Coordinates of C-alpha atoms in Angstrom, one line a residue:
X411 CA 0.0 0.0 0.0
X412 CA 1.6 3.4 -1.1
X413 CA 1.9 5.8 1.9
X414 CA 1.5 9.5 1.2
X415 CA 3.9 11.2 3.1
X416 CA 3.0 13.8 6.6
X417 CA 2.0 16.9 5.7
X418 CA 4.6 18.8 8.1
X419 CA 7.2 17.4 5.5
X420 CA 5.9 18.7 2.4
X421 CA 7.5 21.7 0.9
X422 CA 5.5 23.6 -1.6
X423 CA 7.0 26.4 -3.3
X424 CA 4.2 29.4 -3.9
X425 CA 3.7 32.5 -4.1
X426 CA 6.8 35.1 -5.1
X427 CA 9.6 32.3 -4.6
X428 CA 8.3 30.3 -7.4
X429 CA 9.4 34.2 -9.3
X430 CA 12.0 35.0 -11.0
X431 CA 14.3 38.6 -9.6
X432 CA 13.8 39.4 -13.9
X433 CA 9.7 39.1 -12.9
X434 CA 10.1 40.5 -10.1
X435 CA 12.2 43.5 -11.1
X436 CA 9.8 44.3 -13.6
X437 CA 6.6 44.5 -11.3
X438 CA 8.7 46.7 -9.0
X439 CA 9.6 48.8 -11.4
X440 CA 6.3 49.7 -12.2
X441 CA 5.7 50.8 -8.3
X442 CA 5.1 54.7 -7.1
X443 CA 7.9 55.9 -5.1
X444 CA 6.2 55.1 -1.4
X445 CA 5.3 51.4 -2.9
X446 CA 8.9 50.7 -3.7
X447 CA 10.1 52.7 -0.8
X448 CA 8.1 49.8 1.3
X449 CA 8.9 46.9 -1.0
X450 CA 12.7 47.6 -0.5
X451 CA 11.9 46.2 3.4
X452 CA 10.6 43.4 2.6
X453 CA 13.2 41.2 2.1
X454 CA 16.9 40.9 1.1
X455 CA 16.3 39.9 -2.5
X456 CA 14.0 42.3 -2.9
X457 CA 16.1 44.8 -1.6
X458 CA 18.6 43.7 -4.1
X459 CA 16.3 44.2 -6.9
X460 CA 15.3 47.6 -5.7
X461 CA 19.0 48.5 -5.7
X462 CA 19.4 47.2 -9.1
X463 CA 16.3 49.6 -10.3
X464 CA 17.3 52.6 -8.7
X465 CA 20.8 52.6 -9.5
X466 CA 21.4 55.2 -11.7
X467 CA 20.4 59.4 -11.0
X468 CA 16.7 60.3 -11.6
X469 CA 15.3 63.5 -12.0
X470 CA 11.5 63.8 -11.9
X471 CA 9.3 67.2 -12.3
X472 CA 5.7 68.3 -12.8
X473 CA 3.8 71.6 -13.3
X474 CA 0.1 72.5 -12.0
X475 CA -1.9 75.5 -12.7
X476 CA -4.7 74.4 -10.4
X477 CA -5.5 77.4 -8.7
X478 CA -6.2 75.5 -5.4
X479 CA -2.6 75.5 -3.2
X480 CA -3.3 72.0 -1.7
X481 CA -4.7 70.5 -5.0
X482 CA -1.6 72.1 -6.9
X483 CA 0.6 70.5 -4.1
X484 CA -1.1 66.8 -4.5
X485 CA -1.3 67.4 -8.4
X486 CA 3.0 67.8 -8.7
X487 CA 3.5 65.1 -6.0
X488 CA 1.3 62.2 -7.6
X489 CA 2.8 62.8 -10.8
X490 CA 6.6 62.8 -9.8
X491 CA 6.3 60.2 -7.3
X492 CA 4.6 57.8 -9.4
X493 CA 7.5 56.2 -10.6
X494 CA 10.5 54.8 -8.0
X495 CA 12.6 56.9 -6.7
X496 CA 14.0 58.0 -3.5
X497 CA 14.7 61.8 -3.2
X498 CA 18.0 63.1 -2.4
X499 CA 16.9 67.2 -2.7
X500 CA 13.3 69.0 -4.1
X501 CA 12.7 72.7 -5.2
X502 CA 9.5 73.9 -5.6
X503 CA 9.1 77.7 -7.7
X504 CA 5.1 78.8 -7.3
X505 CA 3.2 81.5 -7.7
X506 CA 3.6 85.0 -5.9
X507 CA -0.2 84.9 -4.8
X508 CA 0.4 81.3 -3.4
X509 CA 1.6 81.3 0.3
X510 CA 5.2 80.7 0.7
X511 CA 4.7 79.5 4.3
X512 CA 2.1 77.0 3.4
X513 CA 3.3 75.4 0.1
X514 CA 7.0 75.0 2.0
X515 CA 4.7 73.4 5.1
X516 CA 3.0 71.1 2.7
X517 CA 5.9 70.2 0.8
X518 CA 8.0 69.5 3.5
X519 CA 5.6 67.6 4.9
X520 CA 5.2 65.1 2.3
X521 CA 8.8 64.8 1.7
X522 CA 10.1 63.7 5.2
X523 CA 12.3 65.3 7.6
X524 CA 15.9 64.3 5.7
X525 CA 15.3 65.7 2.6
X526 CA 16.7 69.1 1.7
X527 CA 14.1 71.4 0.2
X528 CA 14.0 75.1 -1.2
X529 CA 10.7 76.5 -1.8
X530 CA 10.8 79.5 -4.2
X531 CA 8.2 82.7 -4.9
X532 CA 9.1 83.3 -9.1
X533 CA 8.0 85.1 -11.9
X534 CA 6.7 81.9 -13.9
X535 CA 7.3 78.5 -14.4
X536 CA 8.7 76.2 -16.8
X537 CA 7.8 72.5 -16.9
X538 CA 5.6 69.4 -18.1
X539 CA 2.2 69.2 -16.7
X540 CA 1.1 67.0 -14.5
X541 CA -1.7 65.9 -16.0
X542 CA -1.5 66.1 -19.7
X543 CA 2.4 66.1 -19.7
X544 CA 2.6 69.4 -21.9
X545 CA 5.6 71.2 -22.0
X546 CA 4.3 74.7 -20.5
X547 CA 6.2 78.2 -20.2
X548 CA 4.6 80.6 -17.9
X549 CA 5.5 84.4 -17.2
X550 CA 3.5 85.9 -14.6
X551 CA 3.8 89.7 -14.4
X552 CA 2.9 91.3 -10.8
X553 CA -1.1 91.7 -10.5
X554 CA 0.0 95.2 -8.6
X555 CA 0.8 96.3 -12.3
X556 CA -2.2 94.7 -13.8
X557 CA -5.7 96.9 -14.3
X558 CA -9.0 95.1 -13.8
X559 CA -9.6 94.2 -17.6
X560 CA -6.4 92.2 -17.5
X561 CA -7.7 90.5 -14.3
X562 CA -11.1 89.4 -15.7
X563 CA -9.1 87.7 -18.1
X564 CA -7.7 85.0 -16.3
X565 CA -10.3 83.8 -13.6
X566 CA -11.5 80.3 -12.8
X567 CA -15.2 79.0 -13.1
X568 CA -15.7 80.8 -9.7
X569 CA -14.6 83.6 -10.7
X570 CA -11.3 83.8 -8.8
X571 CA -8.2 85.1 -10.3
X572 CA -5.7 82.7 -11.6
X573 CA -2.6 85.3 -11.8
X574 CA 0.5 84.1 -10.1
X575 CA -1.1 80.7 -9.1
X576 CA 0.7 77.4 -10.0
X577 CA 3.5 75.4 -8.8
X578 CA 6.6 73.5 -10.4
X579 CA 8.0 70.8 -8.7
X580 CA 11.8 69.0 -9.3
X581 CA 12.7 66.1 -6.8
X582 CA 16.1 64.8 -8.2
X583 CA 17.8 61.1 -6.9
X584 CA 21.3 61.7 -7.4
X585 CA 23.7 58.8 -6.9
X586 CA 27.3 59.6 -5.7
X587 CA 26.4 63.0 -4.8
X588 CA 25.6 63.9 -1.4
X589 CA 23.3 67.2 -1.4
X590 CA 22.9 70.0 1.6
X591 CA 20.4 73.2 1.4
X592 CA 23.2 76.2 3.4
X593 CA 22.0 79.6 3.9
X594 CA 23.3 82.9 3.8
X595 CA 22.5 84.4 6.9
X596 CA 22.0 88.5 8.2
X597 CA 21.7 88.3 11.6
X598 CA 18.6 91.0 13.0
X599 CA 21.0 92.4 15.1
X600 CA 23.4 93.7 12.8
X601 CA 21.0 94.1 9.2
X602 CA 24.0 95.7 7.3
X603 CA 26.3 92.7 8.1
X604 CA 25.4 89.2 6.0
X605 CA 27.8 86.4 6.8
X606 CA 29.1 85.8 3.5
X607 CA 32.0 84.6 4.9
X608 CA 30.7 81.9 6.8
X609 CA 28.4 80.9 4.2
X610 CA 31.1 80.3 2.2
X611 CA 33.1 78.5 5.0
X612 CA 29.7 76.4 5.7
X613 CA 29.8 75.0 1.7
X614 CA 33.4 74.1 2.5
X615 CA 32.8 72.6 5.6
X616 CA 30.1 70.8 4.3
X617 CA 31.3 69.7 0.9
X618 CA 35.4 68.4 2.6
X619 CA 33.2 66.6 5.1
X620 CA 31.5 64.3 2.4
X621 CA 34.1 65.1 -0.2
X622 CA 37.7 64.8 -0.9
X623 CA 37.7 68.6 -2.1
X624 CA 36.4 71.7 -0.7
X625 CA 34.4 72.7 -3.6
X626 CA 31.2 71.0 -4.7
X627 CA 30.5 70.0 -8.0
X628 CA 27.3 71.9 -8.4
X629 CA 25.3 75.0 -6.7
X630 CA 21.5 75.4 -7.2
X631 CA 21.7 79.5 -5.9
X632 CA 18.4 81.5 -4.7
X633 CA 18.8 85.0 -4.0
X634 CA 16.3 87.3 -2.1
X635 CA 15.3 89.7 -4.5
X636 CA 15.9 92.4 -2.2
X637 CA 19.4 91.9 -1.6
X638 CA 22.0 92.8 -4.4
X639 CA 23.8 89.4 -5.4
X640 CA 26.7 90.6 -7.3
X641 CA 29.5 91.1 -4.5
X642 CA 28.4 87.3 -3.0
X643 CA 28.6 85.6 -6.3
X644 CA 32.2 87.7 -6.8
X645 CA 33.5 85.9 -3.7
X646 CA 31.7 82.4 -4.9
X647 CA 33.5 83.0 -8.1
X648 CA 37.1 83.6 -6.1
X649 CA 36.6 81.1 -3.6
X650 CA 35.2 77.9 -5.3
X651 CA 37.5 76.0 -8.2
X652 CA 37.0 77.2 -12.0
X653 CA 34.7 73.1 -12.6
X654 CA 32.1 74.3 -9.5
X655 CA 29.1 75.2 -11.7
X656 CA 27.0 77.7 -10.2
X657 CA 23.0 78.4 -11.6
X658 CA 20.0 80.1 -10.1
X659 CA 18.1 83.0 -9.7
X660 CA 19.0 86.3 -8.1
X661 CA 15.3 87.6 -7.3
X662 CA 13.3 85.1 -5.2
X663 CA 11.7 85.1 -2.3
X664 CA 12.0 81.7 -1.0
X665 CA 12.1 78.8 2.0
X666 CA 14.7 76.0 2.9
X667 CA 14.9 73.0 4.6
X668 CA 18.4 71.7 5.9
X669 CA 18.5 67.9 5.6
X670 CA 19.8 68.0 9.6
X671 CA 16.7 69.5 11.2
X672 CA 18.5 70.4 13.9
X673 CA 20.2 73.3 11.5
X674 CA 17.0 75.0 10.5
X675 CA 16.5 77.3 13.7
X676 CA 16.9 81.0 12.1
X677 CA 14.9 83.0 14.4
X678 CA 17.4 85.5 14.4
X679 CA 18.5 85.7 11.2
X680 CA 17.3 86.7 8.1
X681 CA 17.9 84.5 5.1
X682 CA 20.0 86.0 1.8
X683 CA 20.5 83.7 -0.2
X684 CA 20.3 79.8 -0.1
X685 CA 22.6 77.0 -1.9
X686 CA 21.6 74.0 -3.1
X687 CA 24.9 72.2 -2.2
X688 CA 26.2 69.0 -5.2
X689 CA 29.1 67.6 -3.2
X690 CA 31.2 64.5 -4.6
X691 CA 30.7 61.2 -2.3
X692 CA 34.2 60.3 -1.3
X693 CA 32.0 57.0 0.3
X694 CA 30.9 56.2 -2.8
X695 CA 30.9 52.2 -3.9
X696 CA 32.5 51.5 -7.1
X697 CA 29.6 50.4 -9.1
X698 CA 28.1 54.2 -9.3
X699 CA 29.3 56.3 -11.9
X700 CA 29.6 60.3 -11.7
X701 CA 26.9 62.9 -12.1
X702 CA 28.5 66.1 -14.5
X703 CA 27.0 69.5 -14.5
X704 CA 26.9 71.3 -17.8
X705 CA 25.5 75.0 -17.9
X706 CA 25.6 77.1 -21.5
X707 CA 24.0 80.8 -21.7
X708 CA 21.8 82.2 -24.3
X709 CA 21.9 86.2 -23.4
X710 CA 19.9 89.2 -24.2
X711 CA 21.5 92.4 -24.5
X712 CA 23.8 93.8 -26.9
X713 CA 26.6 96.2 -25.9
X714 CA 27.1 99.8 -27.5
X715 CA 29.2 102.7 -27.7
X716 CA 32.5 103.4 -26.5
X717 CA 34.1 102.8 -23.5
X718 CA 33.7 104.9 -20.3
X719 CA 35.2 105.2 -17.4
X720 CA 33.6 106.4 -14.3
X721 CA 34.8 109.4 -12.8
X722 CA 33.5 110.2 -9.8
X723 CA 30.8 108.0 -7.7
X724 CA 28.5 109.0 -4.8
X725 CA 26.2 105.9 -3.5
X726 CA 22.5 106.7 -2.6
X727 CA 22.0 104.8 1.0
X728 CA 21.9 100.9 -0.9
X729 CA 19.5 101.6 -3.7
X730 CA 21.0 103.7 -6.1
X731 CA 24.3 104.8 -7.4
X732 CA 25.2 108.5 -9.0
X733 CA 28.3 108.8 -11.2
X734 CA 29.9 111.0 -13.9
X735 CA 32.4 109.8 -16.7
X736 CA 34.0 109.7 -19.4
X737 CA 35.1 108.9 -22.9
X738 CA 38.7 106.4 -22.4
X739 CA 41.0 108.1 -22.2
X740 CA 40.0 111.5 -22.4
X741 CA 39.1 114.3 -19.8
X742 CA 36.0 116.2 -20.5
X743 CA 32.8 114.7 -18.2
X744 CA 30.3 113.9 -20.4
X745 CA 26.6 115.5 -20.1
X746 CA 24.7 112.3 -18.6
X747 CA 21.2 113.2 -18.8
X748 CA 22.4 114.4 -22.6
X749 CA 23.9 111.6 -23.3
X750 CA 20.8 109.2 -22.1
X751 CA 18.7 111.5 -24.5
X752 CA 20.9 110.9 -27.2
X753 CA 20.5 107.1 -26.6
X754 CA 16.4 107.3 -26.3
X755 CA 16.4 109.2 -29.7
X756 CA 18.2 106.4 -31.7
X757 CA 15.7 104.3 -31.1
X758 CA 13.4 106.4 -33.4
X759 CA 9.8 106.7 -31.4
X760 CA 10.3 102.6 -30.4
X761 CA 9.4 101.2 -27.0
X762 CA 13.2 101.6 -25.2
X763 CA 14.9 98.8 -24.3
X764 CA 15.9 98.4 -20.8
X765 CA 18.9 100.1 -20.5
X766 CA 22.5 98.7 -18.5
X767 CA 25.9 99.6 -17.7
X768 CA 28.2 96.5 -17.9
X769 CA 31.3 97.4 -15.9
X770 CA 34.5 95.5 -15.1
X771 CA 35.3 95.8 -11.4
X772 CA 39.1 95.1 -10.7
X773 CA 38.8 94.5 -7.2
X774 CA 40.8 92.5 -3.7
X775 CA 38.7 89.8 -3.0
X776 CA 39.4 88.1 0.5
X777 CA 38.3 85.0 2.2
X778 CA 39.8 84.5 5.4
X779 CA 43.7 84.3 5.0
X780 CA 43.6 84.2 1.4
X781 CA 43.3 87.4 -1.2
X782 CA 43.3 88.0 -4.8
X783 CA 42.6 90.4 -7.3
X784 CA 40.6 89.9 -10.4
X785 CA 38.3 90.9 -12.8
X786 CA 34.5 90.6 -12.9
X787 CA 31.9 91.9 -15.0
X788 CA 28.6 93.9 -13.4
X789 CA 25.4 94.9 -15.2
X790 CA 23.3 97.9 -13.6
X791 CA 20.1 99.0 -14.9
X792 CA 20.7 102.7 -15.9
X793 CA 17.3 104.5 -14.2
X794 CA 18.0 107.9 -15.6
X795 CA 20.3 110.9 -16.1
X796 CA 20.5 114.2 -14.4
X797 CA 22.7 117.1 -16.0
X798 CA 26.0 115.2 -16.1
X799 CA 25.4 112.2 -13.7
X800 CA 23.8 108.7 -14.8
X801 CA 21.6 107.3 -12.2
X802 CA 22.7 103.7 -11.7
X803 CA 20.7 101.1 -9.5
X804 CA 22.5 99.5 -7.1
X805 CA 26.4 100.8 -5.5
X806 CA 29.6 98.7 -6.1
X807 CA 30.9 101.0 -8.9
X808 CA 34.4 103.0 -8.2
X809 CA 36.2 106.0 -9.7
X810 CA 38.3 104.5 -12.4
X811 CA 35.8 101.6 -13.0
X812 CA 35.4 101.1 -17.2
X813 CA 32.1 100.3 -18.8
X814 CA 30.2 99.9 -21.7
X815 CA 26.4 100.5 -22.3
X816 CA 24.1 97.2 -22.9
X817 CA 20.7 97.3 -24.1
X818 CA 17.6 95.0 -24.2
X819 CA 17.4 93.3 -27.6
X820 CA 14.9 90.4 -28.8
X821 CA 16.8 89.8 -32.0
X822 CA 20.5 89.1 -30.1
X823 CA 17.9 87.2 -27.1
X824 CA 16.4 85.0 -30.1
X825 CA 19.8 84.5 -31.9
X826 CA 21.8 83.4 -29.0
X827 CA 19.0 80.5 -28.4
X828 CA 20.2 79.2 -31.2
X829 CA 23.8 79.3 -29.7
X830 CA 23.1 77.4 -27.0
X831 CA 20.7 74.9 -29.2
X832 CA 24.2 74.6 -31.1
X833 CA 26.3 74.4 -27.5
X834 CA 23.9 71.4 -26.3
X835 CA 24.2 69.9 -29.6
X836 CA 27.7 69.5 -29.0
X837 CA 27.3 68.4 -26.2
X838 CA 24.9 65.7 -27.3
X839 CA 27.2 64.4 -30.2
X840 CA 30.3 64.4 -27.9
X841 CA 28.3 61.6 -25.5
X842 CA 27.5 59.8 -28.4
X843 CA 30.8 59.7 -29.4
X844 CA 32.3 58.2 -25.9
X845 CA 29.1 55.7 -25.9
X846 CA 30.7 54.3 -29.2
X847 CA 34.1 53.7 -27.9
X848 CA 32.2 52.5 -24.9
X849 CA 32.7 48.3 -24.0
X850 CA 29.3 46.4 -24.9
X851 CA 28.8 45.7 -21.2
X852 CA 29.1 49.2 -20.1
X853 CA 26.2 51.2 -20.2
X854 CA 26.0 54.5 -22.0
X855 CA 26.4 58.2 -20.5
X856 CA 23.1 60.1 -21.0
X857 CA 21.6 63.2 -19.6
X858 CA 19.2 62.6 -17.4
X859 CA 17.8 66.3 -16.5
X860 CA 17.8 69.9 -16.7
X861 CA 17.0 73.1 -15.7
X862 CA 16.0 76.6 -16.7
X863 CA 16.7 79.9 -15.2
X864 CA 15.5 83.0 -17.3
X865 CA 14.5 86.4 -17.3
X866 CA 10.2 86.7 -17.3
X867 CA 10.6 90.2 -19.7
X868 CA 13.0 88.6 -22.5
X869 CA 10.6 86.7 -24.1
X870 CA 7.8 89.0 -24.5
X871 CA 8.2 88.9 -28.3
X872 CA 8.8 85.4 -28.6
X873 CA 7.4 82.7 -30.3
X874 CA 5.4 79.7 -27.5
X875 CA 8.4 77.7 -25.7
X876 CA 11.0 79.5 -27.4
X877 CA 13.4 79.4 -23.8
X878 CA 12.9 75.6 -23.6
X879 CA 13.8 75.1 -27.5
X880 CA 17.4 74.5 -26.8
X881 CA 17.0 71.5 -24.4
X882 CA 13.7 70.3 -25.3
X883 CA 15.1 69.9 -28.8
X884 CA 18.2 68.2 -28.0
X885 CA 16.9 66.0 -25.3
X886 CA 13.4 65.1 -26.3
X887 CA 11.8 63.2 -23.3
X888 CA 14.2 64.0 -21.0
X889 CA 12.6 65.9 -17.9
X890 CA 12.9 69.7 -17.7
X891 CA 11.6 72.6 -15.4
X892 CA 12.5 75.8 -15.4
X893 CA 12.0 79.5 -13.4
X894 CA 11.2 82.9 -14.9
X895 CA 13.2 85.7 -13.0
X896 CA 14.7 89.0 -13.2
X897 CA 18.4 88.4 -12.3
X898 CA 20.1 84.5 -13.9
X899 CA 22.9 83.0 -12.3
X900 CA 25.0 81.4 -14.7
X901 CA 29.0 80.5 -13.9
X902 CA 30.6 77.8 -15.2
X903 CA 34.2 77.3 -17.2
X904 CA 35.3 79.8 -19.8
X905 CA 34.0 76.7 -22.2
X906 CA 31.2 76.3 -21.1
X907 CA 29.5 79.4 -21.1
X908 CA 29.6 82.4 -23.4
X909 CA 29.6 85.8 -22.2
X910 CA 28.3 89.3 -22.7
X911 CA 31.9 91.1 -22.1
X912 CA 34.1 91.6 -25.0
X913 CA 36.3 88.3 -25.2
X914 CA 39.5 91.0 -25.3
X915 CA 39.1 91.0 -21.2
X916 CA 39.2 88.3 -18.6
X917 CA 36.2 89.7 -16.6
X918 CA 33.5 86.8 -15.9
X919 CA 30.4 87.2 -15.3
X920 CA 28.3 85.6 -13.3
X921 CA 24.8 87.6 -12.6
X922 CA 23.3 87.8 -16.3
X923 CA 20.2 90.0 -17.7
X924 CA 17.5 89.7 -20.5
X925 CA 19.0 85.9 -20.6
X926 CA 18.5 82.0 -20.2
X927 CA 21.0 80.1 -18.3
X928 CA 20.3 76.2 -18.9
X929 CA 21.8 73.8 -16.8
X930 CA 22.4 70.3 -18.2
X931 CA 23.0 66.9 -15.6
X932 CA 24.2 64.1 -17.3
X933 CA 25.8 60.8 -15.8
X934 CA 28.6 58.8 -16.7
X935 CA 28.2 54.9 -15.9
X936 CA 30.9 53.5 -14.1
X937 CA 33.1 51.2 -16.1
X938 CA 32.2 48.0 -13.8
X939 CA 28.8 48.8 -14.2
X940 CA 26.6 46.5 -16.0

């Protein structure tokens, strides 16, 4: 008689261990971020497997125009987090008539306490939608400048005014990077006195700690828009090494979360500026490859005239800046209010241009121990003229300083996007080229993300998405988002980015006008990886 054997001794394989990790990989990779978050606890081969899906950078961003704050909020966050992914840093730009306080609170919330986060105030927004995935560019101009017609233009079924309400959201997973939000602080005590220094001491710190450098690799840079930017990005430019690349914008209003909570007391301090810190993991395992930051520049004004040289130079409190000058070379102070005339006239009845001074400061720059002179570039919006002083806005300028005038110009704004479409194309054929002499079991470098910083008032006579051409061209599905502003950082190598000085001088600039500064992330796979 056959004898069926106990039940206790039976082993029946079911369920996911009958599976394949190839099976399994692909249902986890179809997860939302909190899914796989959780799957990756449940065991150590599916742990494995997570690893294996999330192993090279991500970036993810979507764009709502839902006039509703909270609905916005959930709109962005459903769509980026609906893939894997496990977010190293997030920046949110919204709308001015949004609250700051309550998008950052929301955002913050839904993120976790360990994850660095800036939320920004801007001028528009760049980015796909979140709900038909359409590549949108929107400029928002200030509803204090707006009559009532303009404001019945734009309202909601209810009636409510949609001006300045949306939200773009970026949540990037960056591999081999190890990210920190550090603030430029003013104590309340002393309002005249920012701590540039120690800001600058803080990315150090903060980058040789994870690092084997003290500069980062990258710098995501909000300014507030009341504070003039262009003496702390002249001691950024001397103190971190010529491959630091350096975006953002110089006109926010903005938020930040550190990713130690215990750093984000600053009751008595106002905040300046804020840095989105890229440092290089010296912990890094060998399997991840490196993250590279490209940045090109497509500008917007067009120098004219000859060469001046400031003569003499009486600052207005902090707001505005009086000087006299000169032709090179030559004695006889010119008649500035004339002069300005002169300029108005040429333009033959049109709209004016907004009007700059672009002047190269020669100046001692000192960090600590260390000094140095050099050369940088300035713009200043010219406000007017009276008799023979120009009335500059903003103080910085010296007797002796040169300068040229700039102007506003569409045509050199429209021309230079196709610079940088030609810039990113280069850079797009020279990864194609390295993929080819790449092994078969390597896999290939590719760009993974980018952002957009550009002024709101260059494109007015644009064509739909002009600003976005360059990248969306280039790098067709790859995500994007973007800011409108009224100041763009842009620094990178003398390679890497044009700029609007004549190429005879050495002065960089790194605070641009009437431009786009694109910054492109790309990753290259580590040779071992597979």
């Amino acid at each position: 008689m056959e004898m069926n054997p106990p039940r206790n001794k039976m082993k029946r394989a079911s369920g996911f261990s009958l599976v394949s990790e190839d099976v399994i990989e692909n249902i986890l990779s179809r997860l939302p971020a909190l899914s796989f978050a959780s799957a990756a606890c449940v065991s150590k081969c599916w742990n494995k497997v997570c690893g294996r899906i999330l192993s090279r950078p991500k970036f993810a961003s979507a764009l709502s125009l839902n006039p509703s704050l909270h609905d916005a909020v959930n709109e962005v966050f459903e769509k980026v987090l609906s893939e894997p992914i496990s977010p190293h840093f997030a920046i949110a730009c919204i709308g001015k008539q949004f609250s700051l306080e309550v998008a950052h609170q929301l955002i913050t919330q839904k993120l976790g306490s360990k994850v660095p986060v800036i939320t920004n105030a801007a001028s528009g927004i760049i980015g796909a939608d979140a709900c038909s995935d359409e590549l949108k560019e929107i400029r928002w101009e200030s509803s204090d400048d707006d009559d009532d017609d303009d404001q019945d233009d734009e309202t909601d079924s209810q009636g409510d005014s949609l001006l300045d309400k949306g939200i773009v959201l970026v949540v990037g997973f960056v591999p081999g990077l190890k990210v920190d939000a550090i603030p430029l602080l003013r104590p309340k005590t002393v309002p005249q006195i920012a701590l540039v220094d120690k800001f600058l001491m803080d990315i150090s710190s903060f980058t040789a700690s994870v690092s084997d450098c003290l500069s980062p690799a990258g710098i995501i840079l909000f300014g507030d828009r009341n504070i003039d930017m262009k003496p702390i990005l002249a001691k950024m430019d001397f103190a971190m090494n010529e491959e630091t690349v350096i975006v953002g914008d110089a006109t926010g209003c903005f938020l930040c979360r550190r990713a130690d909570d215990s750093q984000n007391d600053h009751a008595d301090t106002n905040l300046d500026a804020v840095a989105l810190v890229f440092a290089r993991d010296k912990n890094k395992s060998d399997g991840i490859g490196e993250i590279q930051f490209h940045v090109t520049l497509s500008t917007g004004v067009m120098p004219f005239g000859p060469q001046l040289q400031a003569v003499c130079v009486i600052a207005k409190d902090t707001e505005c800046s009086w000087l006299t000058a000169r032709l090179q070379g030559q004695y006889e102070i010119l008649d500035g209010e004339g002069l300005l005339g002169d300029i108005s006239d040429q333009f033959n009845g049109e709209e004016s241009p907004d009007l700059y001074i672009g002047v190269v400061q020669q100046r001692e720059c000192c960090i600590g121990t260390e000094s140095s002179s050099r050369a940088s570039l300035a713009f200043y919006e010219v406000l007017g003229g009276d008799k023979e002083f120009f009335i500059i806005n903003g103080v910085g300028i010296k007797p002796g300083d040169s300068f040229l005038f700039y102007h506003s110009d569409s045509d050199t704004a429209s021309s230079s996007c196709g610079d940088a479409y030609r810039n990113l194309a280069n850079l797009k054929e020279e990864s194609k080229r390295k993929n080819c002499l790449r092994p078969r079991n390597v896999e290939e470098e590719e760009v993974f993300g980018g952002l957009i910083f550009s002024c709101v008032h260059r494109g007015e006579s644009f064509h739909h998405d002009t600003d976005s051409f360059p990248f969306r061209e280039n790098f067709p599905g790859v995500p994007l988002a973007g800011v409108f502003c009224g100041g763009e950082i842009g620094r990178g190598s003398s390679s890497s980015i044009s700029q609007e000085d004549d190429e005879e001088n050495s002065a960089r600039c790194c605070l641009h006008y009437h431009s786009t500064v694109y910054l492109v992330m790309s990753y290259v796979p580590a040779t071992s990886e597979r």
